Short mmCIF file of C-alpha atoms (C1' of nucleotides) in Angstrom, two decimals:
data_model
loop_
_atom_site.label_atom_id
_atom_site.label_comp_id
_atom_site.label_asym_id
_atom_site.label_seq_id
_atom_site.Cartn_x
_atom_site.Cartn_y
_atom_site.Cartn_z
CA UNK A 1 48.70 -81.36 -36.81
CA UNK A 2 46.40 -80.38 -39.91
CA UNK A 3 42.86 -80.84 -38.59
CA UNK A 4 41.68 -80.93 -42.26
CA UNK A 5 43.46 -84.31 -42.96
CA UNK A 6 41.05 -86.42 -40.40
CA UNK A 7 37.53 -86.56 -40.13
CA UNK A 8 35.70 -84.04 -40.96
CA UNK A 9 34.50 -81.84 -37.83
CA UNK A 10 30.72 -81.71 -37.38
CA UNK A 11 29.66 -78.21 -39.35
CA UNK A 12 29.25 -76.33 -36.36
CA UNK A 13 32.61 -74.84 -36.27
CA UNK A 14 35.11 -74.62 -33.03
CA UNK A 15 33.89 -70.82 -32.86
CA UNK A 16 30.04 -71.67 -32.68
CA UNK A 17 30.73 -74.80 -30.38
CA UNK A 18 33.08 -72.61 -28.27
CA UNK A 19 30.29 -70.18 -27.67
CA UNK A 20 27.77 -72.86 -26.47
CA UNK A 21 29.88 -74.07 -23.83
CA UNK A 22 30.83 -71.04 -22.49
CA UNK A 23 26.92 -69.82 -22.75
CA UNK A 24 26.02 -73.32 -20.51
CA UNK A 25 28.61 -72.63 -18.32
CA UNK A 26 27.46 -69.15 -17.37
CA UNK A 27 24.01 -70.78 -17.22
CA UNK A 28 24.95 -73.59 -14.85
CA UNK A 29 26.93 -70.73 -12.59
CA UNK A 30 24.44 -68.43 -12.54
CA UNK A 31 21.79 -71.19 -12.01
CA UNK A 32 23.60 -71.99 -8.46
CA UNK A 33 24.11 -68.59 -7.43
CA UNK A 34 20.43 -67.70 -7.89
CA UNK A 35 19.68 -70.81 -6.15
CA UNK A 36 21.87 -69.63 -2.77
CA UNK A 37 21.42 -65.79 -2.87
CA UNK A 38 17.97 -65.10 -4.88
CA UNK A 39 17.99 -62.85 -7.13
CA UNK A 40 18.74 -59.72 -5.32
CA UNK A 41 21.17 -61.60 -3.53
CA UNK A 42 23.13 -62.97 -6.50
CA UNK A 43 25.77 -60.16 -8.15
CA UNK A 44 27.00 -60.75 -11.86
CA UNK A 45 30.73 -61.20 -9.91
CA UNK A 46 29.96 -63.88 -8.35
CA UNK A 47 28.59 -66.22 -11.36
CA UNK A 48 31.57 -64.57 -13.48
CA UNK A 49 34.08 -65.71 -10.60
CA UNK A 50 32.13 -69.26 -10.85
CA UNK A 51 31.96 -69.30 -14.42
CA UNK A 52 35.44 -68.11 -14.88
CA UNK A 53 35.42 -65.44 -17.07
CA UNK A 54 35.35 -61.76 -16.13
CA UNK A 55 32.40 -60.02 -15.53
CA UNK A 56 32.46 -57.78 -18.27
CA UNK A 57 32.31 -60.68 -20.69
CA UNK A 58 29.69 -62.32 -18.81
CA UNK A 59 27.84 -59.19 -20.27
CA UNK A 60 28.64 -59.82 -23.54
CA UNK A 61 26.99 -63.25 -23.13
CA UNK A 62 24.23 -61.80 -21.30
CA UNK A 63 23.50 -58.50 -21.52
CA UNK A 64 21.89 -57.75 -18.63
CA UNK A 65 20.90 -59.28 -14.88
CA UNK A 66 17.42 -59.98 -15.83
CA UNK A 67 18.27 -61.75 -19.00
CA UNK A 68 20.82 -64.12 -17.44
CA UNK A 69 17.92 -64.72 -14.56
CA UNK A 70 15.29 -64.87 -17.68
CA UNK A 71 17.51 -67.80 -19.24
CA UNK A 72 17.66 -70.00 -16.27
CA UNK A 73 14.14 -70.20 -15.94
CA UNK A 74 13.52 -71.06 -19.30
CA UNK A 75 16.23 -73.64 -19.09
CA UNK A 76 14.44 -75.17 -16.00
CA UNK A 77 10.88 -74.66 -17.46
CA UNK A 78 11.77 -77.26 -20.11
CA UNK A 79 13.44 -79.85 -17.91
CA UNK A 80 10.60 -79.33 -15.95
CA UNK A 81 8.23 -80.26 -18.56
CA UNK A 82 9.74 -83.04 -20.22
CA UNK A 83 9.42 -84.76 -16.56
CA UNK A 84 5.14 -84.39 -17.60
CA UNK A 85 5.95 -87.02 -20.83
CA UNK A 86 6.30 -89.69 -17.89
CA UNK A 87 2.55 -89.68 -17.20
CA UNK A 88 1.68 -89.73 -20.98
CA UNK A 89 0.66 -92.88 -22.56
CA UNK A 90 0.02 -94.94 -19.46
CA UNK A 91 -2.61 -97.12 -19.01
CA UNK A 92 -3.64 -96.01 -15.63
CA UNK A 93 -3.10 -94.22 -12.37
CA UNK A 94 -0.89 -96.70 -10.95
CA UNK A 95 1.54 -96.29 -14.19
CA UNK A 96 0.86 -92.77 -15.01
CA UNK A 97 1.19 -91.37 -11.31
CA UNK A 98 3.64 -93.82 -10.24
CA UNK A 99 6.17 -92.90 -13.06
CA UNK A 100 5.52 -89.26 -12.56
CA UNK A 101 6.47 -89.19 -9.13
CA UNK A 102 9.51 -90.95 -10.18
CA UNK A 103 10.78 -88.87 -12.63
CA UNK A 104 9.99 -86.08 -10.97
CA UNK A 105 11.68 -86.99 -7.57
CA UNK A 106 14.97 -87.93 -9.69
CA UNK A 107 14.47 -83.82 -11.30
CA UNK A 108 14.64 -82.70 -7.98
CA UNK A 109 17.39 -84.61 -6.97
CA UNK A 110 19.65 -83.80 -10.12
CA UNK A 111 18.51 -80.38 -10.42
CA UNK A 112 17.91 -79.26 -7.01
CA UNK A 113 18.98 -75.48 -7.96
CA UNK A 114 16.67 -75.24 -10.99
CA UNK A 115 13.88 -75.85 -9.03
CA UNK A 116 14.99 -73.99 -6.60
CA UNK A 117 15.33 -71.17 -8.44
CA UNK A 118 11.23 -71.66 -10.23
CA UNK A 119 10.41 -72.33 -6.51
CA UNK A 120 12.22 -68.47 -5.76
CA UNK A 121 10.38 -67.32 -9.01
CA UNK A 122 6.98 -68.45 -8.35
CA UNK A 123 6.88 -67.39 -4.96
CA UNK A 124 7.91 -63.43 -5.55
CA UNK A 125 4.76 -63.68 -8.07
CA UNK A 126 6.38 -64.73 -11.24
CA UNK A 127 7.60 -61.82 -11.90
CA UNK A 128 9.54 -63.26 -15.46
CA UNK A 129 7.43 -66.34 -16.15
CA UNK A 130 3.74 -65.44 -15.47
CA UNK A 131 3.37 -65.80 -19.14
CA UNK A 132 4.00 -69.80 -19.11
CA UNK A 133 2.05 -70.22 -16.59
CA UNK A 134 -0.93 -69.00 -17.75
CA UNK A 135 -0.50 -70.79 -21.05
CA UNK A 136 1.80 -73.41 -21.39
CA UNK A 137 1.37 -74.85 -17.59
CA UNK A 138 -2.24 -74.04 -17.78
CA UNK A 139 -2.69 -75.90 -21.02
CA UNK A 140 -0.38 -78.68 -19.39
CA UNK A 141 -2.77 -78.68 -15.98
CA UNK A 142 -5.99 -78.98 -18.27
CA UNK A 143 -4.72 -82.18 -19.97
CA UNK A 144 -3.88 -83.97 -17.04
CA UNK A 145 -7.04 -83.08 -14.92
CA UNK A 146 -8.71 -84.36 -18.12
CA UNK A 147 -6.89 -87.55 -18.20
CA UNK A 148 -7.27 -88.29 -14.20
CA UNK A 149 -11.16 -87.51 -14.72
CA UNK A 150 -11.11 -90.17 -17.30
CA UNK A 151 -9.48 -92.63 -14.79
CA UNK A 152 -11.99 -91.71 -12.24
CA UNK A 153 -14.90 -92.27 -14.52
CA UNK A 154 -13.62 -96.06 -15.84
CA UNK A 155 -13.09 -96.93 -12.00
CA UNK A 156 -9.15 -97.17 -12.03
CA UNK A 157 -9.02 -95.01 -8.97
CA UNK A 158 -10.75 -93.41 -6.24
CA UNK A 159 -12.77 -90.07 -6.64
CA UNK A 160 -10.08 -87.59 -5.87
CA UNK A 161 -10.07 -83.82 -6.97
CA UNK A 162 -7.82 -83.77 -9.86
CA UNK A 163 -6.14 -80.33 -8.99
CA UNK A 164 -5.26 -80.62 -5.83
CA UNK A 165 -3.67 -84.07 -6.32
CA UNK A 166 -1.58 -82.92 -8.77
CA UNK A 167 -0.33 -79.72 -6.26
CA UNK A 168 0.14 -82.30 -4.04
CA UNK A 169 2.37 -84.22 -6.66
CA UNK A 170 3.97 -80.99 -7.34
CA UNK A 171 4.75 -80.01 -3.55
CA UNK A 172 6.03 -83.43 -2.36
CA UNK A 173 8.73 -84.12 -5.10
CA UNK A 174 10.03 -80.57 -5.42
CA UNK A 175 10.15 -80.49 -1.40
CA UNK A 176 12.99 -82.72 -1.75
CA UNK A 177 14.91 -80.44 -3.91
CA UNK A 178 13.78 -77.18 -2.38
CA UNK A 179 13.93 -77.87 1.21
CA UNK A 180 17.12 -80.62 0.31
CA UNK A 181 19.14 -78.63 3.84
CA UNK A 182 16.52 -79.19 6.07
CA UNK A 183 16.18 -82.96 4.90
CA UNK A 184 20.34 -83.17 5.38
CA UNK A 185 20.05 -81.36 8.58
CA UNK A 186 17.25 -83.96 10.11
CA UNK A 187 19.30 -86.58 8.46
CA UNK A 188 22.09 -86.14 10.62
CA UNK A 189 23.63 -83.83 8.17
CA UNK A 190 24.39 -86.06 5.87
CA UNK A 191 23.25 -85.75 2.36
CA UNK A 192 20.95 -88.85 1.10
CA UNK A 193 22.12 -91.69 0.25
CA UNK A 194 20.99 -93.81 -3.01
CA UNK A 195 19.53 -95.83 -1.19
CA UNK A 196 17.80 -93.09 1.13
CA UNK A 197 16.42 -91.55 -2.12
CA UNK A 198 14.79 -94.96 -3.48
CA UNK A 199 13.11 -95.29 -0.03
CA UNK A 200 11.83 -91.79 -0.20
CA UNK A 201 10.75 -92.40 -3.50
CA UNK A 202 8.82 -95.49 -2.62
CA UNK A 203 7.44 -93.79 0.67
CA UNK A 204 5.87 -91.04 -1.76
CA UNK A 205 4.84 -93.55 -4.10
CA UNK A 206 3.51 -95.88 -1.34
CA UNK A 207 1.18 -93.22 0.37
CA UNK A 208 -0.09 -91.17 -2.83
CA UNK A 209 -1.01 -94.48 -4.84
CA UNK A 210 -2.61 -95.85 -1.93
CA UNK A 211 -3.99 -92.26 -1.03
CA UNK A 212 -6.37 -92.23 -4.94
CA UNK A 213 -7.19 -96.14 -4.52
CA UNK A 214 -4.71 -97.61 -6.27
CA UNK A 215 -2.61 -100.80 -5.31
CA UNK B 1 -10.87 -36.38 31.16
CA UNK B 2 -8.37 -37.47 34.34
CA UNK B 3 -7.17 -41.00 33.02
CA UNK B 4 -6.32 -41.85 37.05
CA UNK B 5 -9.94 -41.39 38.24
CA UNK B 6 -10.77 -43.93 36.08
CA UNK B 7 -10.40 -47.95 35.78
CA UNK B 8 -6.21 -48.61 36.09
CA UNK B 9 -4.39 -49.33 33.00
CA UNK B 10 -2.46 -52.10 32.05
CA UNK B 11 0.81 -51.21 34.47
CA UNK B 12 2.62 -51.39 31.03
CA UNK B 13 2.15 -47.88 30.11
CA UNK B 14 1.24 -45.90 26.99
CA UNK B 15 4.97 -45.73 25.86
CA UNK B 16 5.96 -49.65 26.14
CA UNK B 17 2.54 -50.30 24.78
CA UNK B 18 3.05 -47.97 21.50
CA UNK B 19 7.05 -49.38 21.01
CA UNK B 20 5.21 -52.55 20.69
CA UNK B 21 2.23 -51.63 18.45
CA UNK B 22 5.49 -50.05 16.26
CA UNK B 23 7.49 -53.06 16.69
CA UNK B 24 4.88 -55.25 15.10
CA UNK B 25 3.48 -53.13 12.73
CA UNK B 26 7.77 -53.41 11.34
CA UNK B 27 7.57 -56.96 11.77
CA UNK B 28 4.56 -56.97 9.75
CA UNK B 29 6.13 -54.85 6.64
CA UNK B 30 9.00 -56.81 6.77
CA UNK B 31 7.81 -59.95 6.71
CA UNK B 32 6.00 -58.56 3.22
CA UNK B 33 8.70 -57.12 1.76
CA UNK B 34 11.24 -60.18 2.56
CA UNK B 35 8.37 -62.76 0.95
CA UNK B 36 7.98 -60.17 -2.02
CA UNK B 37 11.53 -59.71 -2.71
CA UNK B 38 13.49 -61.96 -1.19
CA UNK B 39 16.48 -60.93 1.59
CA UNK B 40 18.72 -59.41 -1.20
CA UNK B 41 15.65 -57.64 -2.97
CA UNK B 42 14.48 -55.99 0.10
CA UNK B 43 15.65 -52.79 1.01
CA UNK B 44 15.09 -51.22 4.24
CA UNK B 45 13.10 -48.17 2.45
CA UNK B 46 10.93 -50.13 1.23
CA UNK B 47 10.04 -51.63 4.51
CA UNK B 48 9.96 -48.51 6.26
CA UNK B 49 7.35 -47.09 3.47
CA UNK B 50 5.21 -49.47 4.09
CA UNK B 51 5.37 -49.62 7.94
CA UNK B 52 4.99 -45.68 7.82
CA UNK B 53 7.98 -44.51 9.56
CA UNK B 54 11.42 -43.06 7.96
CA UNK B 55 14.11 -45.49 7.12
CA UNK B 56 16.73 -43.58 9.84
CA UNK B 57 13.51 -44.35 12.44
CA UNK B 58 13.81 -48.31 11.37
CA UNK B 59 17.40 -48.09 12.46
CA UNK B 60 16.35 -47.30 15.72
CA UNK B 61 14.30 -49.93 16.52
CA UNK B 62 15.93 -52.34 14.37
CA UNK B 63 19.64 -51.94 14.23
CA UNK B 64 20.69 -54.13 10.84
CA UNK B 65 18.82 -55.36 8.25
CA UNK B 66 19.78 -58.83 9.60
CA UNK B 67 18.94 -57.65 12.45
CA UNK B 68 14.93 -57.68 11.45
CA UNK B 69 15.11 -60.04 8.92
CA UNK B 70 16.15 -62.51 11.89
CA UNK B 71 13.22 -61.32 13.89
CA UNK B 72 10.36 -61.85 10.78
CA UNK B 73 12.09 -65.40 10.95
CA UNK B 74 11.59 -66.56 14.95
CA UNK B 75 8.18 -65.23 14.74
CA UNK B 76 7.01 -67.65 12.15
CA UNK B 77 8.74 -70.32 13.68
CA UNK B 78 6.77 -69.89 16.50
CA UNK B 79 3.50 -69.99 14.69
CA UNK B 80 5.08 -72.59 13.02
CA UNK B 81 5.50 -74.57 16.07
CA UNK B 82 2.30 -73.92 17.92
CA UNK B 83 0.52 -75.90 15.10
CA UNK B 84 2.44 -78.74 15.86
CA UNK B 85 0.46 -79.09 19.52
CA UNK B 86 -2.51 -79.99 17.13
CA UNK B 87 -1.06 -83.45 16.96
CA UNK B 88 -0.70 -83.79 20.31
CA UNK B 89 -2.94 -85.67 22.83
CA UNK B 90 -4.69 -87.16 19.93
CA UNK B 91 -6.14 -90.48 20.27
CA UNK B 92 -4.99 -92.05 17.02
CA UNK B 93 -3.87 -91.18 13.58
CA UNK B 94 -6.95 -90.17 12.20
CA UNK B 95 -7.53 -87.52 14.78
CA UNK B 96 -4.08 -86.77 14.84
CA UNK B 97 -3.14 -85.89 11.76
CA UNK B 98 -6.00 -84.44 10.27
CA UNK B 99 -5.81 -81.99 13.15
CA UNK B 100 -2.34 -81.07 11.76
CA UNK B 101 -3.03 -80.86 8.67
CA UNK B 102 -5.96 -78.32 8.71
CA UNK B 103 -3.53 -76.66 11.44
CA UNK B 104 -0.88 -76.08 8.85
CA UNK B 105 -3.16 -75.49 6.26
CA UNK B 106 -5.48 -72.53 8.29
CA UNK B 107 -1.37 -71.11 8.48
CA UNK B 108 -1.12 -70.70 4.89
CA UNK B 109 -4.22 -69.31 4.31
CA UNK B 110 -3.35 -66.62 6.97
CA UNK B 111 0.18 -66.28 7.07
CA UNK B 112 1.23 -67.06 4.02
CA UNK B 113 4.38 -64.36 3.84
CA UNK B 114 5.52 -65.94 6.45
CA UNK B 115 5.70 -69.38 5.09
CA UNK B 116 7.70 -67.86 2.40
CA UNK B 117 10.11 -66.10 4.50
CA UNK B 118 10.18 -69.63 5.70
CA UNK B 119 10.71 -71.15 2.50
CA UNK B 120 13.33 -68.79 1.23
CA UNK B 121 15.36 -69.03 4.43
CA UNK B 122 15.97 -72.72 4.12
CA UNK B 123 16.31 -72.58 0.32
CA UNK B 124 19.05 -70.39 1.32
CA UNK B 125 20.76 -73.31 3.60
CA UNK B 126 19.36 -71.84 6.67
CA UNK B 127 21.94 -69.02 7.36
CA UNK B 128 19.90 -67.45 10.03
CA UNK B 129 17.92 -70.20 11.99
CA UNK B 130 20.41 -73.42 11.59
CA UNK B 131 20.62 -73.76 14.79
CA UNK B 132 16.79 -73.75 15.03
CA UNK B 133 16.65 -76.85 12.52
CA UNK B 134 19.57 -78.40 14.91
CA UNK B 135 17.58 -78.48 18.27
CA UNK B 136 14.42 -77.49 18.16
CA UNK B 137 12.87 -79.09 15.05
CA UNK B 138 15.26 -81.81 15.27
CA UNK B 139 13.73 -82.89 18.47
CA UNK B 140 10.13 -81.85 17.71
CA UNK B 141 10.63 -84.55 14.65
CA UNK B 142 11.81 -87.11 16.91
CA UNK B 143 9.21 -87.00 18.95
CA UNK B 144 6.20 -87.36 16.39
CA UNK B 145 8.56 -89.82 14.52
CA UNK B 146 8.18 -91.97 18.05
CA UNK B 147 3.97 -91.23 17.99
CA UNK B 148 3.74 -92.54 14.60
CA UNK B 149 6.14 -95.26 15.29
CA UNK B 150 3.50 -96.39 17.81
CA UNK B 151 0.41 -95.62 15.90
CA UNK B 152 1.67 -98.53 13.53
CA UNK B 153 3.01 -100.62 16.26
CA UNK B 154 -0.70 -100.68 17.91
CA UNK B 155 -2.02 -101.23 14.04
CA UNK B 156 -3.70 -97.84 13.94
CA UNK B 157 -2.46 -96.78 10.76
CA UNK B 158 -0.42 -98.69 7.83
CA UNK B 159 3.25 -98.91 8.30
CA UNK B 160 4.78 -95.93 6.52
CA UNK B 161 8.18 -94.18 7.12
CA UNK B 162 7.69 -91.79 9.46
CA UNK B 163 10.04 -89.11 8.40
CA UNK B 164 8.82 -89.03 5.39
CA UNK B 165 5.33 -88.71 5.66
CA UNK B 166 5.96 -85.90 8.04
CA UNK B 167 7.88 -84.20 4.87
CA UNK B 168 4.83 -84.88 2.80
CA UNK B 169 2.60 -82.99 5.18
CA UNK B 170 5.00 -79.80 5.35
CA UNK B 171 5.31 -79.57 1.75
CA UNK B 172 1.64 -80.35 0.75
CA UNK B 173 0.20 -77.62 3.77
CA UNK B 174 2.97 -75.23 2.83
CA UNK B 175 2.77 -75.30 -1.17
CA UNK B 176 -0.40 -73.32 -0.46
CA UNK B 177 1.09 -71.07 0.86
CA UNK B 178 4.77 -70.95 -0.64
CA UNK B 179 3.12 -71.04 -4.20
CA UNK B 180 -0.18 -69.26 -3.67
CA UNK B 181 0.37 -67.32 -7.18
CA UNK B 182 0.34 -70.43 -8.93
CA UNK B 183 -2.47 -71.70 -7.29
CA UNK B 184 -4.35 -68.85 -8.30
CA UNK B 185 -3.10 -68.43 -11.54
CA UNK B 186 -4.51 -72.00 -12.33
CA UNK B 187 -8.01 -70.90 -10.86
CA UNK B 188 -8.45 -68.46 -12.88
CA UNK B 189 -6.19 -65.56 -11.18
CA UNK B 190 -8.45 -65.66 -8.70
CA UNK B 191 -7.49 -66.40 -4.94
CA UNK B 192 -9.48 -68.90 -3.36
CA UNK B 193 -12.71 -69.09 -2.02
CA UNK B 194 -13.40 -70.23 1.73
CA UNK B 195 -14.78 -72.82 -0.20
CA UNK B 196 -12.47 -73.53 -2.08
CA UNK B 197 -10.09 -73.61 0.62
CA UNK B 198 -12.53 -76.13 2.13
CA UNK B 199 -12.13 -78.29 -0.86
CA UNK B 200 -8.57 -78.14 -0.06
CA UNK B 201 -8.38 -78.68 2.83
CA UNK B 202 -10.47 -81.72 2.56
CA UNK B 203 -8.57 -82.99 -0.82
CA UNK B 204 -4.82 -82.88 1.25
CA UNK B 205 -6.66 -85.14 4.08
CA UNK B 206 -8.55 -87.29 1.94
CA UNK B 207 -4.94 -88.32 0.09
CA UNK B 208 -3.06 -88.24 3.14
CA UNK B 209 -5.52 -90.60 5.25
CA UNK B 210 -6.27 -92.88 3.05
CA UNK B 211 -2.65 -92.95 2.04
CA UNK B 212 -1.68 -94.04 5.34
CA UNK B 213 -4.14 -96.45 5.75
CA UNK B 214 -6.67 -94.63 7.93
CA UNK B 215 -10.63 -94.05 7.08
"C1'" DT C 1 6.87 -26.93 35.95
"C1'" DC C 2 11.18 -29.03 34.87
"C1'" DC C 3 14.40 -32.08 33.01
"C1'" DA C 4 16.28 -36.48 31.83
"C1'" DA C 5 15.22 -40.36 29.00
"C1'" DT C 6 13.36 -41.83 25.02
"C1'" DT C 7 11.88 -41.42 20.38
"C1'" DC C 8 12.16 -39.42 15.98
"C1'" DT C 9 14.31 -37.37 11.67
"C1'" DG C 10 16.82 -35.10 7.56
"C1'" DA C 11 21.08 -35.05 5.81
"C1'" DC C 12 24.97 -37.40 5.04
"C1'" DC C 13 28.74 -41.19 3.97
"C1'" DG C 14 31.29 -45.26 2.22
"C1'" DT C 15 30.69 -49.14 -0.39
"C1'" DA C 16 29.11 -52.53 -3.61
"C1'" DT C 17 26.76 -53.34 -7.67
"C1'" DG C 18 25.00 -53.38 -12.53
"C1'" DG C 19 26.46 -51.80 -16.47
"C1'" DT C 20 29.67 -49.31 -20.11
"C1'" DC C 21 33.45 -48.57 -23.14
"C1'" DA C 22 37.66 -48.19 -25.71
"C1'" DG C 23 40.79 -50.94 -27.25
"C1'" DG C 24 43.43 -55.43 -27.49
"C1'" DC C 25 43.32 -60.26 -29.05
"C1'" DT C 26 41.78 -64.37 -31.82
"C1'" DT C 27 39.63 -66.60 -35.52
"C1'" DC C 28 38.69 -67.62 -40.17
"C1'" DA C 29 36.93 -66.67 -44.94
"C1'" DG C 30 38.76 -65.17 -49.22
"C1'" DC D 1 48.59 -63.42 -45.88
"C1'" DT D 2 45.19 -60.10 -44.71
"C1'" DG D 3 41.52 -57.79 -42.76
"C1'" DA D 4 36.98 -57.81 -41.00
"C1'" DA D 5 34.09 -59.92 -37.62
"C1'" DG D 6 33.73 -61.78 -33.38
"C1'" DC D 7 35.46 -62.28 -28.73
"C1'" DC D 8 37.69 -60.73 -24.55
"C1'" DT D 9 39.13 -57.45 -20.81
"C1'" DG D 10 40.75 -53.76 -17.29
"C1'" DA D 11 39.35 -49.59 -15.95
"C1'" DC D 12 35.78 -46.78 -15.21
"C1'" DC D 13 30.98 -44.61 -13.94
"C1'" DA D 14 26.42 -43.61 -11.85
"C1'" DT D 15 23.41 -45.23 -8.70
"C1'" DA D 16 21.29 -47.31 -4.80
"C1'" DC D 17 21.85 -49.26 -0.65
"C1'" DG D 18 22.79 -50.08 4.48
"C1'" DG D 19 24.04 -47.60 8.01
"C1'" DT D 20 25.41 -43.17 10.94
"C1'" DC D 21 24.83 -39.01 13.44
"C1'" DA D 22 23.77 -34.62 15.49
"C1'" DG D 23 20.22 -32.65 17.11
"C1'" DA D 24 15.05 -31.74 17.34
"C1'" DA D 25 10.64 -33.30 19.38
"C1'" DT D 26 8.07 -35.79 22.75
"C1'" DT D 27 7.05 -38.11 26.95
"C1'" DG D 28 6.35 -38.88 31.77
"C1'" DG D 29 8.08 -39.10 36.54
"C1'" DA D 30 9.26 -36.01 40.43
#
DNA sequence: TCCAATTCTGACCGTATGGTCAGGCTTCAG
DNA sequence: CTGAAGCCTGACCATACGGTCAGAATTGGA
């Protein structure tokens, strides 16, 4: 039972390893709970009680409300922007858009809480993120526009105004996560389907690509 | 100064018509505080501040928080719903929807704490006005599912699903609204123009039009 | 004018919440 | 093996919140 006699454990130590975990775990909990209650309405009891620890060592993870909240925004910010990669590199709108919406519709249905909770955050005025989005999104926002200009320009698709299509981007795929009960409830209750999600999916694809000329 | 030799008054008398003015002017603060701060953030002093009136006063014409917070809620949803007669009687698609769609949109520009109270309440699974989404919308869907169903049986539009173009116009019209801040912190932290919302306006039916197939 | 109904209000209460702390327990380098 | 550092925890505290209440002020019909 001596753990030095087999392989040799990754540098990282059980202690360091054992702290990650728990520190995703809180983040996971307190990810849902903000997602249901909002901020106000989540208490630090409830994400310790989903977490499983007590709540006094959820503080010694996080040390306060606000820098629990703080870290599951962050956390969602970066999922969020590694979905923007998909439009990179394509050749044009009918690639670029087409595998945005995609990856972007599969964030919202694996992550429905994070973007929930940035959907809770913008909304009461960005309160903990205004920062990002006045650099990193706006920085982000400027590329693209530049790069659907560009498409414009060589003919690859119709004249649209670049902002607004990408808002519109923005809206319909994170509509699916952030509105995800009143799609179940018009769905006869009954969450979607795989299949359900691919046609949704292709219905979003189908009307935006066809919406800015394309196809 | 005899208010009887005069022209009669409204039969509903100074003191229903001042319960009222107070009524709404609550309705009004709260629907601003719950957008700012969510149902858990708000407080009832807060709301009270801002309508003018002491918190113990609030009580008395609303009794609970809940209480209130239901009340903000069915008064949107009736806004909400009188936009939807904007699709109705319309010839074809093109009339039809585009009505809607600056409907939903002139909404957002105006009421946009409301959409968020909106927003927040179904993010929130829709403890309040479930049973709204059960009848009400649930049958208002239906029935412009069946319209649109026909629009494409009678080749007046391309055949898209129904549902979920419907769920592309709420969350396009509404993300104006619901994530105004964004918006503006992407012009510039400036709120937009009538122009601009113009430009809008015309971008989301442009899309949208085209994307089904119409224009 | 009078008085009953309605509206308003400051002071108060119980509870729930975010956060603290002293001390116990576990881990691991030397 | 040992002890210091890191981790965990029950009990506790101050505060803020939703809600109550007794009674004052106002209104309007008779």
């Amino acid at each position: 039972m001596n753990d030095e006699s087999g392989v040799e454990r990754p540098r990282i130590g059980r202690r360091e390893a054992q702290r990650q975990a728990t520190e995703q775990a809180i983040l996971t909990a307190a990810e849902t709970v903000f997602a249901e209650a909002g901020f106000g309405g989540a208490t630090m009891q409830l994400i310790a009680d989903l977490a499983g620890l007590p709540k006094a060592n959820l503080h010694y993870y996080f040390a306060t409300k606000e820098a629990l909240y703080r870290a599951v925004v962050e956390r969602i910010f970066v999922i969020w922007l590694r979905a923007a990669d998909a439009m990179d590199g394509a050749e044009g709108p009918a690639e670029g858009i087409g595998a945005y919406i995609d990856a972007k519709m599969e964030i919202s249905r694996r992550h429905p809480n994070g973007s929930k909770v940035w959907a809770s955050e913008v909304m009461h005025g960005a309160p903990v993120i205004q920062d990002y989005l006045e650099t990193t999104l706006r920085d982000w926002t400027a590329g693209r526009v530049e790069v659907i200009e560009r498409w414009i320009a060589e003919g690859k698709m119709a004249p649209v105004n670049p902002e607004h299509l990408l808002y519109m981007l923005w809206a319909t795929t994170q509509h699916y996560a952030d509105f995800n009960h009143q799609i179940e409830t018009l769905n006869g209750g009954r969450r979607l389907t795989a299949a359900e999600w691919a046609k949704a999916k292709a219905s979003v694809k189908q009307i935006i690509l066809r919406g800015i000329g394309v196809v």
